[in-house]
Amino acid sequence: MIDEERLVDIELKLTHQEDTVDALNKIVYEQQKKIDELEKLLTTLARQVKDTANSVGEQRSIENERPPHY
């Protein structure tokens, strides 16, 4: 009887571990989706910052030019 109780205990522990692994897998999957979204957003924002910096740089070079009548 003791061997049977040990087997049942081991099976219960295994079941709990499987449930935990499944839950953790779901969490990791959701986190990876969020990471992918954030990487896309970061790429978009970096491109916008670069474009804005280029635009400002062009405007400054135009502002620093002397008018043709000088």
Backbone as XML, in Angstrom:
<?xml version="1.0"?>
<chain id="A" units="angstrom">
  <residue number="1" name="MET">
    <atom name="N" x="0.819" y="-1.198" z="0.000"/>
    <atom name="CA" x="0.000" y="0.000" z="0.000"/>
    <atom name="C" x="0.860" y="1.258" z="0.000"/>
  </residue>
  <residue number="2" name="ILE">
    <atom name="N" x="1.966" y="1.212" z="0.664"/>
    <atom name="CA" x="2.835" y="2.381" z="0.722"/>
    <atom name="C" x="3.389" y="2.696" z="-0.665"/>
  </residue>
  <residue number="3" name="ASP">
    <atom name="N" x="3.743" y="1.659" z="-1.422"/>
    <atom name="CA" x="4.242" y="1.875" z="-2.777"/>
    <atom name="C" x="3.173" y="2.532" z="-3.649"/>
  </residue>
  <residue number="4" name="GLU">
    <atom name="N" x="1.945" y="2.113" z="-3.463"/>
    <atom name="CA" x="0.847" y="2.699" z="-4.241"/>
    <atom name="C" x="0.651" y="4.169" z="-3.870"/>
  </residue>
  <residue number="5" name="GLU">
    <atom name="N" x="0.752" y="4.484" z="-2.593"/>
    <atom name="CA" x="0.619" y="5.877" z="-2.151"/>
    <atom name="C" x="1.746" y="6.739" z="-2.718"/>
  </residue>
  <residue number="6" name="ARG">
    <atom name="N" x="2.941" y="6.177" z="-2.732"/>
    <atom name="CA" x="4.083" y="6.910" z="-3.296"/>
    <atom name="C" x="3.865" y="7.161" z="-4.787"/>
  </residue>
  <residue number="7" name="LEU">
    <atom name="N" x="3.361" y="6.166" z="-5.475"/>
    <atom name="CA" x="3.101" y="6.307" z="-6.905"/>
    <atom name="C" x="2.049" y="7.382" z="-7.155"/>
  </residue>
  <residue number="8" name="VAL">
    <atom name="N" x="0.993" y="7.380" z="-6.371"/>
    <atom name="CA" x="-0.060" y="8.391" z="-6.509"/>
    <atom name="C" x="0.515" y="9.775" z="-6.228"/>
  </residue>
  <residue number="9" name="ASP">
    <atom name="N" x="1.346" y="9.870" z="-5.190"/>
    <atom name="CA" x="1.972" y="11.147" z="-4.845"/>
    <atom name="C" x="2.856" y="11.649" z="-5.989"/>
  </residue>
  <residue number="10" name="ILE">
    <atom name="N" x="3.630" y="10.751" z="-6.566"/>
    <atom name="CA" x="4.497" y="11.121" z="-7.696"/>
    <atom name="C" x="3.654" y="11.561" z="-8.892"/>
  </residue>
  <residue number="11" name="GLU">
    <atom name="N" x="2.581" y="10.839" z="-9.164"/>
    <atom name="CA" x="1.704" y="11.205" z="-10.278"/>
    <atom name="C" x="1.074" y="12.578" z="-10.057"/>
  </residue>
  <residue number="12" name="LEU">
    <atom name="N" x="0.673" y="12.866" z="-8.828"/>
    <atom name="CA" x="0.101" y="14.182" z="-8.521"/>
    <atom name="C" x="1.132" y="15.289" z="-8.726"/>
  </residue>
  <residue number="13" name="LYS">
    <atom name="N" x="2.343" y="15.035" z="-8.252"/>
    <atom name="CA" x="3.408" y="16.028" z="-8.424"/>
    <atom name="C" x="3.698" y="16.255" z="-9.905"/>
  </residue>
  <residue number="14" name="LEU">
    <atom name="N" x="3.724" y="15.179" z="-10.667"/>
    <atom name="CA" x="3.969" y="15.290" z="-12.104"/>
    <atom name="C" x="2.862" y="16.095" z="-12.783"/>
  </residue>
  <residue number="15" name="THR">
    <atom name="N" x="1.632" y="15.848" z="-12.395"/>
    <atom name="CA" x="0.502" y="16.589" z="-12.953"/>
    <atom name="C" x="0.622" y="18.074" z="-12.644"/>
  </residue>
  <residue number="16" name="HIS">
    <atom name="N" x="0.984" y="18.398" z="-11.407"/>
    <atom name="CA" x="1.158" y="19.805" z="-11.031"/>
    <atom name="C" x="2.306" y="20.444" z="-11.815"/>
  </residue>
  <residue number="17" name="GLN">
    <atom name="N" x="3.381" y="19.689" z="-12.003"/>
    <atom name="CA" x="4.507" y="20.214" z="-12.775"/>
    <atom name="C" x="4.105" y="20.461" z="-14.224"/>
  </residue>
  <residue number="18" name="GLU">
    <atom name="N" x="3.351" y="19.551" z="-14.800"/>
    <atom name="CA" x="2.888" y="19.737" z="-16.175"/>
    <atom name="C" x="2.011" y="20.981" z="-16.283"/>
  </residue>
  <residue number="19" name="ASP">
    <atom name="N" x="1.132" y="21.173" z="-15.303"/>
    <atom name="CA" x="0.281" y="22.369" z="-15.299"/>
    <atom name="C" x="1.127" y="23.633" z="-15.193"/>
  </residue>
  <residue number="20" name="THR">
    <atom name="N" x="2.139" y="23.580" z="-14.340"/>
    <atom name="CA" x="3.025" y="24.735" z="-14.169"/>
    <atom name="C" x="3.788" y="25.025" z="-15.453"/>
  </residue>
  <residue number="21" name="VAL">
    <atom name="N" x="4.302" y="23.994" z="-16.088"/>
    <atom name="CA" x="5.038" y="24.167" z="-17.344"/>
    <atom name="C" x="4.117" y="24.752" z="-18.418"/>
  </residue>
  <residue number="22" name="ASP">
    <atom name="N" x="2.902" y="24.267" z="-18.511"/>
    <atom name="CA" x="1.943" y="24.807" z="-19.480"/>
    <atom name="C" x="1.660" y="26.283" z="-19.209"/>
  </residue>
  <residue number="23" name="ALA">
    <atom name="N" x="1.461" y="26.622" z="-17.945"/>
    <atom name="CA" x="1.191" y="28.019" z="-17.590"/>
    <atom name="C" x="2.390" y="28.896" z="-17.926"/>
  </residue>
  <residue number="24" name="LEU">
    <atom name="N" x="3.587" y="28.419" z="-17.625"/>
    <atom name="CA" x="4.794" y="29.194" z="-17.924"/>
    <atom name="C" x="5.000" y="29.336" z="-19.430"/>
  </residue>
  <residue number="25" name="ASN">
    <atom name="N" x="4.687" y="28.297" z="-20.187"/>
    <atom name="CA" x="4.796" y="28.382" z="-21.643"/>
    <atom name="C" x="3.867" y="29.457" z="-22.199"/>
  </residue>
  <residue number="26" name="LYS">
    <atom name="N" x="2.661" y="29.532" z="-21.662"/>
    <atom name="CA" x="1.721" y="30.563" z="-22.102"/>
    <atom name="C" x="2.253" y="31.952" z="-21.777"/>
  </residue>
  <residue number="27" name="ILE">
    <atom name="N" x="2.832" y="32.093" z="-20.591"/>
    <atom name="CA" x="3.388" y="33.387" z="-20.193"/>
    <atom name="C" x="4.541" y="33.777" z="-21.109"/>
  </residue>
  <residue number="28" name="VAL">
    <atom name="N" x="5.423" y="32.834" z="-21.388"/>
    <atom name="CA" x="6.562" y="33.111" z="-22.266"/>
    <atom name="C" x="6.073" y="33.494" z="-23.655"/>
  </residue>
  <residue number="29" name="TYR">
    <atom name="N" x="5.069" y="32.805" z="-24.158"/>
    <atom name="CA" x="4.505" y="33.118" z="-25.475"/>
    <atom name="C" x="3.952" y="34.541" z="-25.508"/>
  </residue>
  <residue number="30" name="GLU">
    <atom name="N" x="3.186" y="34.908" z="-24.491"/>
    <atom name="CA" x="2.616" y="36.261" z="-24.430"/>
    <atom name="C" x="3.718" y="37.309" z="-24.306"/>
  </residue>
  <residue number="31" name="GLN">
    <atom name="N" x="4.734" y="37.015" z="-23.523"/>
    <atom name="CA" x="5.838" y="37.960" z="-23.380"/>
    <atom name="C" x="6.572" y="38.129" z="-24.706"/>
  </residue>
  <residue number="32" name="GLN">
    <atom name="N" x="6.759" y="37.055" z="-25.446"/>
    <atom name="CA" x="7.443" y="37.154" z="-26.731"/>
    <atom name="C" x="6.626" y="37.974" z="-27.717"/>
  </residue>
  <residue number="33" name="LYS">
    <atom name="N" x="5.302" y="37.796" z="-27.700"/>
    <atom name="CA" x="4.450" y="38.617" z="-28.564"/>
    <atom name="C" x="4.626" y="40.087" z="-28.217"/>
  </residue>
  <residue number="34" name="LYS">
    <atom name="N" x="4.649" y="40.408" z="-26.934"/>
    <atom name="CA" x="4.805" y="41.790" z="-26.495"/>
    <atom name="C" x="6.180" y="42.323" z="-26.892"/>
  </residue>
  <residue number="35" name="ILE">
    <atom name="N" x="7.211" y="41.510" z="-26.751"/>
    <atom name="CA" x="8.556" y="41.919" z="-27.161"/>
    <atom name="C" x="8.575" y="42.224" z="-28.651"/>
  </residue>
  <residue number="36" name="ASP">
    <atom name="N" x="7.947" y="41.382" z="-29.451"/>
    <atom name="CA" x="7.892" y="41.613" z="-30.898"/>
    <atom name="C" x="7.190" y="42.927" z="-31.216"/>
  </residue>
  <residue number="37" name="GLU">
    <atom name="N" x="6.077" y="43.197" z="-30.529"/>
    <atom name="CA" x="5.356" y="44.454" z="-30.736"/>
    <atom name="C" x="6.228" y="45.645" z="-30.358"/>
  </residue>
  <residue number="38" name="LEU">
    <atom name="N" x="6.917" y="45.545" z="-29.240"/>
    <atom name="CA" x="7.761" y="46.646" z="-28.779"/>
    <atom name="C" x="8.950" y="46.870" z="-29.709"/>
  </residue>
  <residue number="39" name="GLU">
    <atom name="N" x="9.505" y="45.797" z="-30.268"/>
    <atom name="CA" x="10.599" y="45.943" z="-31.225"/>
    <atom name="C" x="10.120" y="46.661" z="-32.484"/>
  </residue>
  <residue number="40" name="LYS">
    <atom name="N" x="8.924" y="46.323" z="-32.954"/>
    <atom name="CA" x="8.360" y="47.020" z="-34.113"/>
    <atom name="C" x="8.176" y="48.498" z="-33.811"/>
  </residue>
  <residue number="41" name="LEU">
    <atom name="N" x="7.617" y="48.788" z="-32.639"/>
    <atom name="CA" x="7.391" y="50.168" z="-32.235"/>
    <atom name="C" x="8.712" y="50.918" z="-32.120"/>
  </residue>
  <residue number="42" name="LEU">
    <atom name="N" x="9.712" y="50.287" z="-31.540"/>
    <atom name="CA" x="11.019" y="50.916" z="-31.400"/>
    <atom name="C" x="11.627" y="51.228" z="-32.757"/>
  </residue>
  <residue number="43" name="THR">
    <atom name="N" x="11.506" y="50.312" z="-33.692"/>
    <atom name="CA" x="12.021" y="50.537" z="-35.040"/>
    <atom name="C" x="11.311" y="51.715" z="-35.695"/>
  </residue>
  <residue number="44" name="THR">
    <atom name="N" x="9.995" y="51.767" z="-35.552"/>
    <atom name="CA" x="9.216" y="52.871" z="-36.114"/>
    <atom name="C" x="9.621" y="54.197" z="-35.489"/>
  </residue>
  <residue number="45" name="LEU">
    <atom name="N" x="9.744" y="54.227" z="-34.174"/>
    <atom name="CA" x="10.117" y="55.465" z="-33.489"/>
    <atom name="C" x="11.531" y="55.899" z="-33.851"/>
  </residue>
  <residue number="46" name="ALA">
    <atom name="N" x="12.446" y="54.953" z="-33.969"/>
    <atom name="CA" x="13.816" y="55.286" z="-34.354"/>
    <atom name="C" x="13.838" y="55.891" z="-35.754"/>
  </residue>
  <residue number="47" name="ARG">
    <atom name="N" x="13.040" y="55.345" z="-36.657"/>
    <atom name="CA" x="12.958" y="55.883" z="-38.016"/>
    <atom name="C" x="12.388" y="57.300" z="-37.990"/>
  </residue>
  <residue number="48" name="GLN">
    <atom name="N" x="11.359" y="57.523" z="-37.174"/>
    <atom name="CA" x="10.759" y="58.853" z="-37.075"/>
    <atom name="C" x="11.743" y="59.860" z="-36.498"/>
  </residue>
  <residue number="49" name="VAL">
    <atom name="N" x="12.498" y="59.448" z="-35.486"/>
    <atom name="CA" x="13.497" y="60.347" z="-34.901"/>
    <atom name="C" x="14.558" y="60.689" z="-35.933"/>
  </residue>
  <residue number="50" name="LYS">
    <atom name="N" x="14.999" y="59.701" z="-36.682"/>
    <atom name="CA" x="16.013" y="59.933" z="-37.713"/>
    <atom name="C" x="15.478" y="60.878" z="-38.785"/>
  </residue>
  <residue number="51" name="ASP">
    <atom name="N" x="14.247" y="60.639" z="-39.241"/>
    <atom name="CA" x="13.647" y="61.504" z="-40.252"/>
    <atom name="C" x="13.489" y="62.926" z="-39.735"/>
  </residue>
  <residue number="52" name="THR">
    <atom name="N" x="13.067" y="63.058" z="-38.483"/>
    <atom name="CA" x="12.903" y="64.383" z="-37.889"/>
    <atom name="C" x="14.249" y="65.079" z="-37.778"/>
  </residue>
  <residue number="53" name="ALA">
    <atom name="N" x="15.272" y="64.350" z="-37.356"/>
    <atom name="CA" x="16.610" y="64.933" z="-37.237"/>
    <atom name="C" x="17.117" y="65.374" z="-38.603"/>
  </residue>
  <residue number="54" name="ASN">
    <atom name="N" x="16.861" y="64.578" z="-39.627"/>
    <atom name="CA" x="17.281" y="64.960" z="-40.980"/>
    <atom name="C" x="16.543" y="66.209" z="-41.444"/>
  </residue>
  <residue number="55" name="SER">
    <atom name="N" x="15.254" y="66.284" z="-41.153"/>
    <atom name="CA" x="14.465" y="67.455" z="-41.543"/>
    <atom name="C" x="14.959" y="68.702" z="-40.832"/>
  </residue>
  <residue number="56" name="VAL">
    <atom name="N" x="15.235" y="68.585" z="-39.549"/>
    <atom name="CA" x="15.732" y="69.727" z="-38.782"/>
    <atom name="C" x="17.097" y="70.143" z="-39.304"/>
  </residue>
  <residue number="57" name="GLY">
    <atom name="N" x="17.925" y="69.183" z="-39.631"/>
    <atom name="CA" x="19.250" y="69.480" z="-40.179"/>
    <atom name="C" x="19.150" y="70.224" z="-41.495"/>
  </residue>
  <residue number="58" name="GLU">
    <atom name="N" x="18.220" y="69.832" z="-42.352"/>
    <atom name="CA" x="18.021" y="70.518" z="-43.626"/>
    <atom name="C" x="17.507" y="71.927" z="-43.398"/>
  </residue>
  <residue number="59" name="GLN">
    <atom name="N" x="16.591" y="72.095" z="-42.458"/>
    <atom name="CA" x="16.056" y="73.425" z="-42.171"/>
    <atom name="C" x="17.145" y="74.331" z="-41.628"/>
  </residue>
  <residue number="60" name="ARG">
    <atom name="N" x="17.999" y="73.819" z="-40.775"/>
    <atom name="CA" x="19.070" y="74.640" z="-40.206"/>
    <atom name="C" x="20.052" y="75.065" z="-41.277"/>
  </residue>
  <residue number="61" name="SER">
    <atom name="N" x="20.365" y="74.169" z="-42.216"/>
    <atom name="CA" x="21.305" y="74.549" z="-43.264"/>
    <atom name="C" x="20.694" y="75.629" z="-44.154"/>
  </residue>
  <residue number="62" name="ILE">
    <atom name="N" x="19.381" y="75.573" z="-44.375"/>
    <atom name="CA" x="18.710" y="76.613" z="-45.158"/>
    <atom name="C" x="18.689" y="77.918" z="-44.372"/>
  </residue>
  <residue number="63" name="GLU">
    <atom name="N" x="18.439" y="77.857" z="-43.074"/>
    <atom name="CA" x="18.401" y="79.058" z="-42.245"/>
    <atom name="C" x="19.769" y="79.717" z="-42.165"/>
  </residue>
  <residue number="64" name="ASN">
    <atom name="N" x="20.825" y="78.946" z="-42.224"/>
    <atom name="CA" x="22.178" y="79.490" z="-42.110"/>
    <atom name="C" x="22.710" y="80.039" z="-43.427"/>
  </residue>
  <residue number="65" name="GLU">
    <atom name="N" x="22.022" y="79.771" z="-44.509"/>
    <atom name="CA" x="22.470" y="80.295" z="-45.801"/>
    <atom name="C" x="22.219" y="81.795" z="-45.865"/>
  </residue>
  <residue number="66" name="ARG">
    <atom name="N" x="23.122" y="82.472" z="-46.535"/>
    <atom name="CA" x="22.922" y="83.907" z="-46.733"/>
    <atom name="C" x="21.976" y="84.112" z="-47.911"/>
  </residue>
  <residue number="67" name="PRO">
    <atom name="N" x="21.148" y="85.082" z="-47.793"/>
    <atom name="CA" x="20.273" y="85.378" z="-48.926"/>
    <atom name="C" x="21.115" y="85.769" z="-50.149"/>
  </residue>
  <residue number="68" name="PRO">
    <atom name="N" x="20.578" y="85.617" z="-51.339"/>
    <atom name="CA" x="21.353" y="85.872" z="-52.557"/>
    <atom name="C" x="21.825" y="87.327" z="-52.693"/>
  </residue>
  <residue number="69" name="HIS">
    <atom name="N" x="21.187" y="88.289" z="-52.040"/>
    <atom name="CA" x="21.579" y="89.683" z="-52.231"/>
    <atom name="C" x="22.779" y="90.079" z="-51.372"/>
  </residue>
  <residue number="70" name="TYR">
    <atom name="N" x="23.363" y="89.189" z="-50.586"/>
    <atom name="CA" x="24.550" y="89.541" z="-49.802"/>
    <atom name="C" x="25.788" y="89.410" z="-50.617"/>
  </residue>
</chain>
